[in-house]
Short mmCIF file of C-alpha atoms in Angstrom, two decimals:
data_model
loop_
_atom_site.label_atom_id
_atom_site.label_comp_id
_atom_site.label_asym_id
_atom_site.label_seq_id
_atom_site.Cartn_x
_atom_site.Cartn_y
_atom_site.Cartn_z
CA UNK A 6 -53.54 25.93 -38.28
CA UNK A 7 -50.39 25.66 -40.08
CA UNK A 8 -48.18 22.38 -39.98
CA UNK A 9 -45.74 24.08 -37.58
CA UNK A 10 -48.02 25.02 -34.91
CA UNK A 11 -49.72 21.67 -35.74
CA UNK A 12 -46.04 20.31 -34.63
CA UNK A 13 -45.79 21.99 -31.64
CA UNK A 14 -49.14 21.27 -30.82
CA UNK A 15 -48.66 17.52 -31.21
CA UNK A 16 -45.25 17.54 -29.02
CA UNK A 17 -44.71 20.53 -27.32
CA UNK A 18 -48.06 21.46 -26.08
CA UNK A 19 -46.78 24.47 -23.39
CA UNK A 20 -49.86 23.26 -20.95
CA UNK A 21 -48.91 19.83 -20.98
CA UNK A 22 -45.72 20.62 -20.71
CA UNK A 23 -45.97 22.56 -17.20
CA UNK A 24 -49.09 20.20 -16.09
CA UNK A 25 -46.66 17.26 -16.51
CA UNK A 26 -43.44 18.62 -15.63
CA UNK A 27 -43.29 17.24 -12.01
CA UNK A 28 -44.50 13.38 -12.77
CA UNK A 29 -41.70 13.41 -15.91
CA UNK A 30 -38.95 14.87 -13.31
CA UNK A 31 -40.79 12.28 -10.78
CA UNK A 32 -40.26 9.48 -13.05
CA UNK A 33 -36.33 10.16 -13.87
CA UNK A 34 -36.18 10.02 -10.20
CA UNK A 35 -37.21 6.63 -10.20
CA UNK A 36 -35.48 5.84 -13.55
CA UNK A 37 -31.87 7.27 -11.63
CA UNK A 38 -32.43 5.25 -8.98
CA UNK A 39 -33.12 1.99 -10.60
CA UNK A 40 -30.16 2.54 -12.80
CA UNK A 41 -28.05 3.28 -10.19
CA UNK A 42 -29.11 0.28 -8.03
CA UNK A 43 -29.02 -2.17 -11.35
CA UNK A 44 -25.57 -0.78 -12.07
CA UNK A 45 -23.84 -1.52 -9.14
CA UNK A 46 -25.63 -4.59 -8.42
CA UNK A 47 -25.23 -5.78 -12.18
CA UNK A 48 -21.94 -5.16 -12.30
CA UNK A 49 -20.85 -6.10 -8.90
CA UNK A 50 -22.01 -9.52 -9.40
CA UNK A 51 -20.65 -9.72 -12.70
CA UNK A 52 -16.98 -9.11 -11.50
CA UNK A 53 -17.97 -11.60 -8.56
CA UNK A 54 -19.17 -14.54 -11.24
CA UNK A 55 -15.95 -13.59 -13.57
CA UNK A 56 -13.71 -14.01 -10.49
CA UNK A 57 -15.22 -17.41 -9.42
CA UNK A 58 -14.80 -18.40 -13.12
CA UNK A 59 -11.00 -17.56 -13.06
CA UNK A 60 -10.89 -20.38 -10.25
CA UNK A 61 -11.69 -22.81 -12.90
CA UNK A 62 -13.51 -25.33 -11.31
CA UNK A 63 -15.16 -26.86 -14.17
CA UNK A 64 -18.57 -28.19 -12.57
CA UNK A 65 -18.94 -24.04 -11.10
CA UNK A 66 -17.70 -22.75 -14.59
CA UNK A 67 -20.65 -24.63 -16.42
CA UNK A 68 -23.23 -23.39 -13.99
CA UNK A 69 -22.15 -19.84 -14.82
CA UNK A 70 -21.86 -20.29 -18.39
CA UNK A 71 -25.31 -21.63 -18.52
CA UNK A 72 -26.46 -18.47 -16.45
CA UNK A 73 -25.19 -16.27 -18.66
CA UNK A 74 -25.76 -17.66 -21.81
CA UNK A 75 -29.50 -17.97 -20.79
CA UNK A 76 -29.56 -14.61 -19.59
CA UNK A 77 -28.25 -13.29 -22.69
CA UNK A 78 -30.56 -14.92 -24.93
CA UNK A 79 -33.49 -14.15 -23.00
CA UNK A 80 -35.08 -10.66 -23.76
CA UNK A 81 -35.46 -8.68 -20.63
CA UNK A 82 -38.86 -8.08 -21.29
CA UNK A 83 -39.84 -11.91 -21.16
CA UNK A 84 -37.56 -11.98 -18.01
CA UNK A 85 -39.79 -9.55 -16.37
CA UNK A 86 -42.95 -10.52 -17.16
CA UNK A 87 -42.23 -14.05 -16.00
CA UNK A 88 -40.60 -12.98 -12.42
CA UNK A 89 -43.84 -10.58 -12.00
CA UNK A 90 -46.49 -12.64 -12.63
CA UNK A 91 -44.72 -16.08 -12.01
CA UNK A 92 -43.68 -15.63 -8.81
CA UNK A 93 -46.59 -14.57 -6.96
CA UNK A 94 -48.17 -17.98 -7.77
CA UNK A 95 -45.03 -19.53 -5.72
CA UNK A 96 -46.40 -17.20 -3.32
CA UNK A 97 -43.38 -14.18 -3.08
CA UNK A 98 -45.08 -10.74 -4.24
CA UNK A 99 -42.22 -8.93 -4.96
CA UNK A 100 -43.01 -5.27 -5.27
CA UNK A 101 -42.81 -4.21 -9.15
CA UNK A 102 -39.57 -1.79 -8.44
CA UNK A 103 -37.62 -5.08 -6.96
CA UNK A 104 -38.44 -6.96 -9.85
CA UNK A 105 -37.20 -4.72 -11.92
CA UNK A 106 -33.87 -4.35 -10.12
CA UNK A 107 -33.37 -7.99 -9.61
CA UNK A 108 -34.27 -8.43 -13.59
CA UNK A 109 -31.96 -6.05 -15.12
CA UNK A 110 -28.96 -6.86 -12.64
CA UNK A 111 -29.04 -10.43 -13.19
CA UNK A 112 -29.10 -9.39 -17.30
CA UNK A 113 -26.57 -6.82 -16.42
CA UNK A 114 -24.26 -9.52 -14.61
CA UNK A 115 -24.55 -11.96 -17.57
CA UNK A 116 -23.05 -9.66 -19.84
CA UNK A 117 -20.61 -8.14 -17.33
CA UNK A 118 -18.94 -11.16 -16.56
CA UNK A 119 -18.85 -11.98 -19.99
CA UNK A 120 -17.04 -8.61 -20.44
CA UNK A 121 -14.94 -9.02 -16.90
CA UNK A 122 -13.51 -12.71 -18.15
CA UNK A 123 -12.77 -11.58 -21.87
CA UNK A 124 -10.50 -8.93 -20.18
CA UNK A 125 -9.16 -11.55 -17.26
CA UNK A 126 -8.17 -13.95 -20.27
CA UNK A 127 -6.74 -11.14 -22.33
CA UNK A 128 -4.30 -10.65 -19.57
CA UNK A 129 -0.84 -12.51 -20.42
CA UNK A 130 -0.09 -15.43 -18.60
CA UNK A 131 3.25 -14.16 -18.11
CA UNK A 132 1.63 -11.45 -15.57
CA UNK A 133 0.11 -14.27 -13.50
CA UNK A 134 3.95 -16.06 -13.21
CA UNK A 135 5.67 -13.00 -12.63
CA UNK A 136 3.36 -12.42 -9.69
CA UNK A 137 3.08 -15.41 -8.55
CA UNK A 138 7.07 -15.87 -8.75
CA UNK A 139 7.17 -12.80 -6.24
CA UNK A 140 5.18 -14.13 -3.75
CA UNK A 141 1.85 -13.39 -4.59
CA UNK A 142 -0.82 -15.76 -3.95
CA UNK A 143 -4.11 -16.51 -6.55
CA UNK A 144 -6.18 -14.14 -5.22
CA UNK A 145 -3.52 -11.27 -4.76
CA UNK A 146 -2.55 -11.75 -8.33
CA UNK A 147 -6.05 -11.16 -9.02
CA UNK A 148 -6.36 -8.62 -7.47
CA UNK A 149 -3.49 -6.35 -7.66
CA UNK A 150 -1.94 -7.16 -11.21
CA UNK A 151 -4.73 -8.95 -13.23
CA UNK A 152 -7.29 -6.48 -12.26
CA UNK A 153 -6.13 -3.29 -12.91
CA UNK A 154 -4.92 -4.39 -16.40
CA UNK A 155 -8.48 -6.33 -17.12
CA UNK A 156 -10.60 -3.81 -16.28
CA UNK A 157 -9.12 -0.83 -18.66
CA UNK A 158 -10.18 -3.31 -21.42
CA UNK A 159 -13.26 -3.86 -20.11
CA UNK A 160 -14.64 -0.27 -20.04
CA UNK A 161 -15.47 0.76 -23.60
CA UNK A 162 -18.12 -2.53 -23.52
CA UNK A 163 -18.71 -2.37 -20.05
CA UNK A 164 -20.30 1.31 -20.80
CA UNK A 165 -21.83 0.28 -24.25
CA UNK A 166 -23.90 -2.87 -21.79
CA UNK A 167 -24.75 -0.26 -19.20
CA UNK A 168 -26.18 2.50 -21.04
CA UNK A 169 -28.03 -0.37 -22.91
CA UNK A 170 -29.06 -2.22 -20.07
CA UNK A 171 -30.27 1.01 -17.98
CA UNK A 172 -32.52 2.27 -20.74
CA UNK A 173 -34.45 -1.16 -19.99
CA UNK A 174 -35.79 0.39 -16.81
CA UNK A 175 -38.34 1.60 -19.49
CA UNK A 176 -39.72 -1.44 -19.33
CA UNK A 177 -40.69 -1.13 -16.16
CA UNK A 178 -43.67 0.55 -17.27
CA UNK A 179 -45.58 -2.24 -18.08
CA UNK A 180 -45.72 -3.75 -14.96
CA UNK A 181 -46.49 -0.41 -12.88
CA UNK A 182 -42.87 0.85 -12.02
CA UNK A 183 -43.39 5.08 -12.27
CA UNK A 184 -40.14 5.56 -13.88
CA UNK A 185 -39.95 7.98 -16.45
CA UNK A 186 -41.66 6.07 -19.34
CA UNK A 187 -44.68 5.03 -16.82
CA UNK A 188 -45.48 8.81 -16.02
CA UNK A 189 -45.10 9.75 -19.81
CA UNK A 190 -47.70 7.14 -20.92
CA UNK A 191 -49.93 7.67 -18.25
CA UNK A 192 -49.83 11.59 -19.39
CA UNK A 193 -50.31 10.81 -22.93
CA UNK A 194 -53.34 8.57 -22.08
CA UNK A 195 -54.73 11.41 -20.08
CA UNK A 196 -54.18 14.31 -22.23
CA UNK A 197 -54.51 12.09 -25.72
CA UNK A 198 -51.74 14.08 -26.56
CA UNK A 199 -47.47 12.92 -27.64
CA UNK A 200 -46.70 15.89 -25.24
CA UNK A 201 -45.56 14.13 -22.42
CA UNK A 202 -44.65 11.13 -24.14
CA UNK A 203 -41.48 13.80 -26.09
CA UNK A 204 -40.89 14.75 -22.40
CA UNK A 205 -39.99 11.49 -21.34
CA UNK A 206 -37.65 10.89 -24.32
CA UNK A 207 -36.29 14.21 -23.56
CA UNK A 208 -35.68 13.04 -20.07
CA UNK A 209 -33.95 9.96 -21.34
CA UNK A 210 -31.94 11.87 -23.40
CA UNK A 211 -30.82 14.64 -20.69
CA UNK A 212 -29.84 11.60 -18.36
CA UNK A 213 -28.14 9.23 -20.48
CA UNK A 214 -25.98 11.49 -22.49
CA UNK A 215 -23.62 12.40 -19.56
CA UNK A 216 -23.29 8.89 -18.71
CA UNK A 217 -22.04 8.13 -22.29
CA UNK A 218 -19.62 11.21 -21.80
CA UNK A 219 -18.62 9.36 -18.88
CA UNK A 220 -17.74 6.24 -20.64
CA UNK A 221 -15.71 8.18 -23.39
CA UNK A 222 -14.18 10.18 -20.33
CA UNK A 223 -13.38 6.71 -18.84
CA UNK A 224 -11.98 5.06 -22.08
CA UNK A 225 -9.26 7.50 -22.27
CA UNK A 226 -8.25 8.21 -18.71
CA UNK A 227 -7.74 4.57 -18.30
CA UNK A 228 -5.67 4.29 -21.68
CA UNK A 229 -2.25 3.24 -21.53
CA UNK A 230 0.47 2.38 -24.10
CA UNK A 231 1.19 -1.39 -24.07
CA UNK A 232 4.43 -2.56 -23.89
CA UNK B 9 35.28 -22.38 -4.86
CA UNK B 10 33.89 -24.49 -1.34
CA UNK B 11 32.34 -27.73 -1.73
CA UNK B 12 32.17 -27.69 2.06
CA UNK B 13 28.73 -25.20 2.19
CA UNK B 14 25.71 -27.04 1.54
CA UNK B 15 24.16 -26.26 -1.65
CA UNK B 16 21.48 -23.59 -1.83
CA UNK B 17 19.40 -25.50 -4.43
CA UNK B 18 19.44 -29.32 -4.96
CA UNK B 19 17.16 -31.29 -7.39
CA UNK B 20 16.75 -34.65 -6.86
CA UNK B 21 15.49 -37.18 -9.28
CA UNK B 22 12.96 -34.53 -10.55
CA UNK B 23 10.55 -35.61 -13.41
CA UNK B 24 8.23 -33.58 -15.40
CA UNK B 25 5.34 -34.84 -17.82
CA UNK B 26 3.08 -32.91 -20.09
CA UNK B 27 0.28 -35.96 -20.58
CA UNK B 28 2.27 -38.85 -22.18
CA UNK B 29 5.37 -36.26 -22.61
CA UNK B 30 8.23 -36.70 -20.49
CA UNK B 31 9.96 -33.42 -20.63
CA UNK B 32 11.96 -34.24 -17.68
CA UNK B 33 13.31 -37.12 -17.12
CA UNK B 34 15.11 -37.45 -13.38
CA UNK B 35 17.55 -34.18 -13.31
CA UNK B 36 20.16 -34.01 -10.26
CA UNK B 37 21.32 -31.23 -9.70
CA UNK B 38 23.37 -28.76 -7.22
CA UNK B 39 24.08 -25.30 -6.83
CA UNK B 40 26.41 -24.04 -4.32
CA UNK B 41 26.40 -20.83 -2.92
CA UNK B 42 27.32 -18.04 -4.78
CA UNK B 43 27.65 -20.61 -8.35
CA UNK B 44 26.56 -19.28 -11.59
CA UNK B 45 25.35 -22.61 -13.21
CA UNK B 46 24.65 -21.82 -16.89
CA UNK B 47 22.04 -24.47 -18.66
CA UNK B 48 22.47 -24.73 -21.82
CA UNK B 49 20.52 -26.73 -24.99
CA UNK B 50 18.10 -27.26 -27.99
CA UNK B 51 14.54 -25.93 -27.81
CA UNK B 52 12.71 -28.38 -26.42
CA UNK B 53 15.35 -30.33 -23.88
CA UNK B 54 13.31 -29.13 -20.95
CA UNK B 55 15.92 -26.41 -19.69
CA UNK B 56 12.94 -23.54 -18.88
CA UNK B 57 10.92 -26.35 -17.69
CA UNK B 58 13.43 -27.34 -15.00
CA UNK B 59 13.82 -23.22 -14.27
CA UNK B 60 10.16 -23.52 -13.40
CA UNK B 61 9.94 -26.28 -11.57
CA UNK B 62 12.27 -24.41 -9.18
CA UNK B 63 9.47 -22.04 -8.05
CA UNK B 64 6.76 -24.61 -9.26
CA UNK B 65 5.31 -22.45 -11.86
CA UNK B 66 5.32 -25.89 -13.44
CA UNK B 67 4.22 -28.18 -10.96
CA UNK B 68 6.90 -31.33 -11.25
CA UNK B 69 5.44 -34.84 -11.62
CA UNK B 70 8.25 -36.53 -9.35
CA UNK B 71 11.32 -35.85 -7.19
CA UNK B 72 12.60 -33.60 -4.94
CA UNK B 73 13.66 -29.70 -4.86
CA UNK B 74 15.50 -28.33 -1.91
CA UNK B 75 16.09 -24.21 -1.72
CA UNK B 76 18.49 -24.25 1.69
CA UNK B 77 17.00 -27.37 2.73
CA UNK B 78 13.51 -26.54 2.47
CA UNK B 79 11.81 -28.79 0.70
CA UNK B 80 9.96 -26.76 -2.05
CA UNK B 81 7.43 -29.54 -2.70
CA UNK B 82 6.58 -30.29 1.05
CA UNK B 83 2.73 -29.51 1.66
CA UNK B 84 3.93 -28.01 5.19
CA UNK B 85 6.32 -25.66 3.25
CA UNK B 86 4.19 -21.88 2.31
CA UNK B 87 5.47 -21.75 -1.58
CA UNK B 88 4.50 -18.24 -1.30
CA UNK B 89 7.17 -17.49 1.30
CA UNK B 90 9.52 -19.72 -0.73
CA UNK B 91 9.21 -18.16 -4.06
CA UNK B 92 10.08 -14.39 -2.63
CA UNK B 93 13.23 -16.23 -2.13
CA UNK B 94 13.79 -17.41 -5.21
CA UNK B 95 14.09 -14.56 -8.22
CA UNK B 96 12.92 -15.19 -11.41
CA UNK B 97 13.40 -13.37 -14.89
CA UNK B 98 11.46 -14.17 -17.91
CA UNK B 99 11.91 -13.93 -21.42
CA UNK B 100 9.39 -11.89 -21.82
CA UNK B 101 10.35 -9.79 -18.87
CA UNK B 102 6.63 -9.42 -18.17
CA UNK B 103 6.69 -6.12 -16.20
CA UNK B 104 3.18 -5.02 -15.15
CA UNK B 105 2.56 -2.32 -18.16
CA UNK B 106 0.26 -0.22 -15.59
CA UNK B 107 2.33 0.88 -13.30
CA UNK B 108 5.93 3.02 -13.01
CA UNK B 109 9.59 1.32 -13.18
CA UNK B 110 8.79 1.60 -9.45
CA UNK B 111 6.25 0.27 -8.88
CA UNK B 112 6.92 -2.76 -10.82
CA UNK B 113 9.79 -3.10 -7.89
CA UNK B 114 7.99 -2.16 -5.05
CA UNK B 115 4.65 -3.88 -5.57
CA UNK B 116 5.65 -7.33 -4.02
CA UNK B 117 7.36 -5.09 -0.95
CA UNK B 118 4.36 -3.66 -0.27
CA UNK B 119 1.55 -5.96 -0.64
CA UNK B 120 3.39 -9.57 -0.24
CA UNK B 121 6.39 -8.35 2.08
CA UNK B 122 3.93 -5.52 3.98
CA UNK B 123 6.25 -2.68 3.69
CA UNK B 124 5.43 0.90 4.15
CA UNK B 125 5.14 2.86 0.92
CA UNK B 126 7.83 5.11 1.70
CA UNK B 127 9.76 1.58 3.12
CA UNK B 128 8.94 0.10 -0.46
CA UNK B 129 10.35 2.60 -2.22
CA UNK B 130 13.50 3.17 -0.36
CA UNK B 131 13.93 -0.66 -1.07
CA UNK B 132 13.13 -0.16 -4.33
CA UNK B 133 15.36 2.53 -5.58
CA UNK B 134 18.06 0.89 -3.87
CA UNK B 135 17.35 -2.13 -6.16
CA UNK B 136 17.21 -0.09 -8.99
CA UNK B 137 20.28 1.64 -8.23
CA UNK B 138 21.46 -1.79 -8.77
CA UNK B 139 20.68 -2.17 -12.15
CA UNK B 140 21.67 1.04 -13.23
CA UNK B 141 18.26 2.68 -13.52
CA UNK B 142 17.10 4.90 -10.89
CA UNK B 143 16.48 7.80 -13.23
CA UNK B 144 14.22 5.61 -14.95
CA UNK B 145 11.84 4.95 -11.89
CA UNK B 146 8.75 6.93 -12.79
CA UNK B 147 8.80 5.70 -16.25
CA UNK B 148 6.15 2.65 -17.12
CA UNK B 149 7.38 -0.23 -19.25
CA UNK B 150 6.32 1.45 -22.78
CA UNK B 151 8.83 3.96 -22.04
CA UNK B 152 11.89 1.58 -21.73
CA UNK B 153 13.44 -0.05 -24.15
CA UNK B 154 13.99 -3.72 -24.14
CA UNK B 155 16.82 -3.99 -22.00
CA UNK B 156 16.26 -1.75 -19.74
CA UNK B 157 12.78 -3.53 -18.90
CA UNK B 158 14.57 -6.51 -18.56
CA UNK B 159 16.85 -4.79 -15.63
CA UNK B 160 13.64 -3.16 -14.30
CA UNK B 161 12.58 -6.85 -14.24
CA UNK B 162 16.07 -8.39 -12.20
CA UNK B 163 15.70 -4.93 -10.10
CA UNK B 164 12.15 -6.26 -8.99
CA UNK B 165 13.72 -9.75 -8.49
CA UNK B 166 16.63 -8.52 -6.54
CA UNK B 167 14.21 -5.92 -4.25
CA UNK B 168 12.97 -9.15 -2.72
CA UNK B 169 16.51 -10.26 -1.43
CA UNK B 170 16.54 -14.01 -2.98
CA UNK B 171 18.78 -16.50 -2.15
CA UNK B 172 18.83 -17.55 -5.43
CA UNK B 173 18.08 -15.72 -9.63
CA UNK B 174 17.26 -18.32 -12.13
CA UNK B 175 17.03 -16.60 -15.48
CA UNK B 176 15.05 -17.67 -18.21
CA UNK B 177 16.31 -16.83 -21.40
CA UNK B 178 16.43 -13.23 -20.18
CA UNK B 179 18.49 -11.94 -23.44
CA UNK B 180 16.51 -13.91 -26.26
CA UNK B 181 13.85 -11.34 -26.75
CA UNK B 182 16.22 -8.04 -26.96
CA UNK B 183 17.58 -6.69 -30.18
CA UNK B 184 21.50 -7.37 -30.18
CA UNK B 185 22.31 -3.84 -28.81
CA UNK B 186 20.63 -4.29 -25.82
CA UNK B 187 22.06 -7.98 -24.98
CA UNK B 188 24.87 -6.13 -23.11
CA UNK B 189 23.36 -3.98 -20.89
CA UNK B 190 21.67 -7.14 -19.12
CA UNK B 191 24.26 -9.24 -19.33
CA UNK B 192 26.40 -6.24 -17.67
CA UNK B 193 24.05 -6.39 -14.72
CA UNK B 194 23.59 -10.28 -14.48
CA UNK B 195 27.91 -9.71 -14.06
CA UNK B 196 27.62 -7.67 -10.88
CA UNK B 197 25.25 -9.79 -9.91
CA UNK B 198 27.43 -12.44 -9.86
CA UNK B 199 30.66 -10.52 -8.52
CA UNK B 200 28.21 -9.78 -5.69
CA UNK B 201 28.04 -13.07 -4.69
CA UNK B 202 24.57 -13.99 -6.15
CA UNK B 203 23.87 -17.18 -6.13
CA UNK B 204 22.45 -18.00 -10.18
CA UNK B 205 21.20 -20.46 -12.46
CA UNK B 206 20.66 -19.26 -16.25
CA UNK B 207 19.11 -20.87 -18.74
CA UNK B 208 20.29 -18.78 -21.80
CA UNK B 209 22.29 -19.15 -25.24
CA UNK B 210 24.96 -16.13 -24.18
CA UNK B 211 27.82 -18.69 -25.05
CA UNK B 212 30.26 -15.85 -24.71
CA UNK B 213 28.64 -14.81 -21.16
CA UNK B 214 28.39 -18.39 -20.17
CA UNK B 215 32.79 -18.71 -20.98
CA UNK B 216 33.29 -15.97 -19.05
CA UNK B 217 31.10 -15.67 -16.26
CA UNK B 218 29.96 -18.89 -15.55
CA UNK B 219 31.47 -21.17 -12.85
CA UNK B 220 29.46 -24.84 -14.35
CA UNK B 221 28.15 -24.98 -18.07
CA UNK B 222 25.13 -27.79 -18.30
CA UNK B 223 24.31 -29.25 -21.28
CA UNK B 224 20.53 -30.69 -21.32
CA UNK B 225 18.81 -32.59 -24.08
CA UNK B 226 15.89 -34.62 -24.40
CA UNK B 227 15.01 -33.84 -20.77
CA UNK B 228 18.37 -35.14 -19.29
CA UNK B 229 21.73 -33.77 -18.23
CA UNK B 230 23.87 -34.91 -20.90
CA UNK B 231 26.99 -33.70 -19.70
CA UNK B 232 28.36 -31.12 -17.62
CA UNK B 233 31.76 -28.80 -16.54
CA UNK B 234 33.87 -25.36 -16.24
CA UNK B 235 33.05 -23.67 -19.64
CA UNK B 236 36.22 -23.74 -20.58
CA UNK B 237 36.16 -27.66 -20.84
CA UNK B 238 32.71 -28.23 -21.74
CA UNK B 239 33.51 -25.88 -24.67
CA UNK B 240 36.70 -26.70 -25.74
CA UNK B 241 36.60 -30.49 -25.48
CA UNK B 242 32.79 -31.66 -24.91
CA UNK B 243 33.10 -35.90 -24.49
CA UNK B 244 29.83 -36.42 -25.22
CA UNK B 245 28.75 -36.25 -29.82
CA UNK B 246 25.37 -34.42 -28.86
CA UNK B 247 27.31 -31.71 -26.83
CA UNK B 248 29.70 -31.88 -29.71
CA UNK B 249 27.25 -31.51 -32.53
CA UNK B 250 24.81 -28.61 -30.13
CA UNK B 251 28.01 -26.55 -29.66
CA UNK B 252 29.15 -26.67 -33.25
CA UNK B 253 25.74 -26.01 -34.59
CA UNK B 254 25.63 -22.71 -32.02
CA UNK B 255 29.37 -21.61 -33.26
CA UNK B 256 28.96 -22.17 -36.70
#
């Protein structure tokens, strides 16, 4: 056998590849829908913690400092190993796929309101007074002229965390989630061969690179020439 | 001139500190109706602070403000409500660089006031009319120059209807070209019966337009009349030595 067919033999067994074709597409299922529900939990929550912060009551601020901070340090990995074997001893089972979700959202909120309160800050304080000196009250300003102006900054690292934070559903595979990795090892153990495992980083591939499109999409539409 | 009409803004007594700073130290003062009351000083005499205290973007320390007998500082009084009747312009003009000329103006219409879009930007255009720059109104702030931001700025001021304008500076950041254009407006303004108070170094504007020249320093009102007296024969030496300094 020559080292090309020994290639395609190693990764793209043609078998494998239609024996394992419906858990892969199984597992991106799963791997969408855990994204999707870790993105818009992650970064709702993030928004929510940034907007407390802007309150700036100190004793509150702290708290969410020292949330985020920890949350930051802490690799997500650790973070999920802890809720999904600690917790059961407390005596809540959570099932592996709400671990997951609650894991990665609480990571992806740490960073997001990192992100969310950079931008709030980089808005000038002469847009808060010349809201405020038309009426509007704190929460208005928020919402209608801080906002809008905080978020367009915050999109090029928003999507950077996201992307990065979504491709740690993978490590949902090592407490039993059948996302796309899961599926990939589990065919790779059966078969003993890196067939399925070059599916799943196809998959990976063939869903994240539209949402990186997305962000560059994003980053321009929301452009706008500064004053 | 009637001294009859009760004043539309009185300060009484009003003290400001930063910490240990006393940047204000007891200011009275009226405005009638229809007065353009020109403040004028060194950096640092507490003129823009006493602008803000007005609205309370600077929350005073002591003393009294009245706008048409409503006590600004009153708990019971909605500072909200107030401060739609009270127009401010900043140095920095600080338009809101995402949206249009237009919406700048019709933003606090439509989400403070509750006007209808198309309500809003009736309003709007009317108030931009004003300053001379309807054919500007889909443009965003990047698009304008200096000036004309800064009458985008009084237009979305003036769409409110306030009872009073208190300019801050509102000339000290455009190039000298562009000076006249505002001041032109802040004129009409003031032909129109608009009630003002300006904190700016415009002596030329101040001799010709204004009705009261103030002259501030260290956080008190040092001395006060028409421009035509404060400028020709100041009694106080600080007025004396600010004015000569600003002429030489």
């Amino acid at each position: 056998m020559d080292a090309w067919s020994r290639f395609l033999d190693t990764f793209f067994k043609r078998e494998l590849i239609e024996q394992y074709l419906p858990s892969i597409l199984k597992g991106m299922l799963v791997t969408v829908e855990i994204a999707l529900a870790v993105v818009i939990t992650g970064i709702a929550l993030g928004l929510a913690l940034a907007v407390v912060r802007a309150w700036r009551l100190l004793p509150v601020n702290a708290l969410i400092v020292v949330f985020v901070d920890a949350f930051r340090a802490l690799p997500p990995l650790v973070l999920v190993l802890l809720v999904f074997f600690g917790l059961p001893n407390v005596g809540i089972n959570l099932p592996s796929f709400a671990v997951l979700w609650v894991v990665l959202s609480l990571v992806l909120a740490a960073f997001a309101e990192e992100i969310f309160w950079a931008g709030i800050l980089s808005v000038p304080k002469g847009q808060w007074e010349a809201a405020r000196s038309t009426g509007f009250g704190w929460l208005a300003t928020l919402i209608y002229i801080v906002l809008p102006q905080a978020v367009r900054l915050t999109v090029p690292p928003l999507t950077n965390r996201t992307v990065a934070i979504t491709k740690n559903t993978a490590l949902g595979t090592v407490i039993g989630v059948p996302e796309i990795l899961n599926q990939a090892t589990t065919g790779q153990s059966f078969s003993g061969n890196a067939t399925p495992l070059m599916m799943g980083a196809i998959a990976y591939v063939v869903l994240f690179i539209p949402v990186v499109a997305l962000g560059r999409f994003l980053e321009t539409r929301f452009a706008w020439r500064r004053a | 001139m009637t001294t009859e009409r009760p004043p539309i803004l009185e300060i009484r007594g009003l003290r400001k500190s930063f910490g240990h700073t006393e940047v204000l130290c007891g200011i009275d003062l009226a405005v009638r109706p229809q007065e353009l009351v020109f403040i004028i000083g060194p950096s640092g005499s507490g003129k823009s602070t006493l602008l803000r205290c007005c609205n309370r973007l600077e929350e005073p320390t002591g003393g009294s403000i009245c706008i048409e007998q409503i006590d600004v500082m009153a708990a019971s009084t909605d500072i909200n409500a107030m401060r739609r009747k009270i127009g401010m312009v900043f140095q920095s003009f600080n338009l809101y660089p995402h949206m249009t000329a237009l919406g700048n103006v019709t933003l606090a219409l439509r989400k403070v006031v509750g006007q209808s879009r198309a309500e809003a930007e009736r309003t709007g255009m009317a108030a931009l009319e004003r300053v001379g720059l309807s054919a500007k109104a889909r443009s965003y702030p990047a698009e304008l120059s200096g000036g004309q931001q800064q009458r985008v700025a009084i237009a979305r001021a003036l769409a409110l209807e306030p009872t009073i304008m208190l300019f801050d500076e509102p000339t000290s950041a455009l190039d000298p070209e562009l000076v006249g254009s505002v001041l032109a407006v802040m004129r009409e303004l003031k032909d129109g019966g608009m009630t003002m108070l300006v904190v700016s170094h415009e002596m030329r504007f101040a001799r010709d337009a204004a009705d009261r020249v103030i002259f501030m320093d260290h956080g008190r009102i040092v001395e006060q009349g028409p421009p035509a007296q404060l400028f020709a024969d100041a009694r106080e030496p600080r007025t004396q030595a600010f004015l000569a300094e600003l002429t030489r």
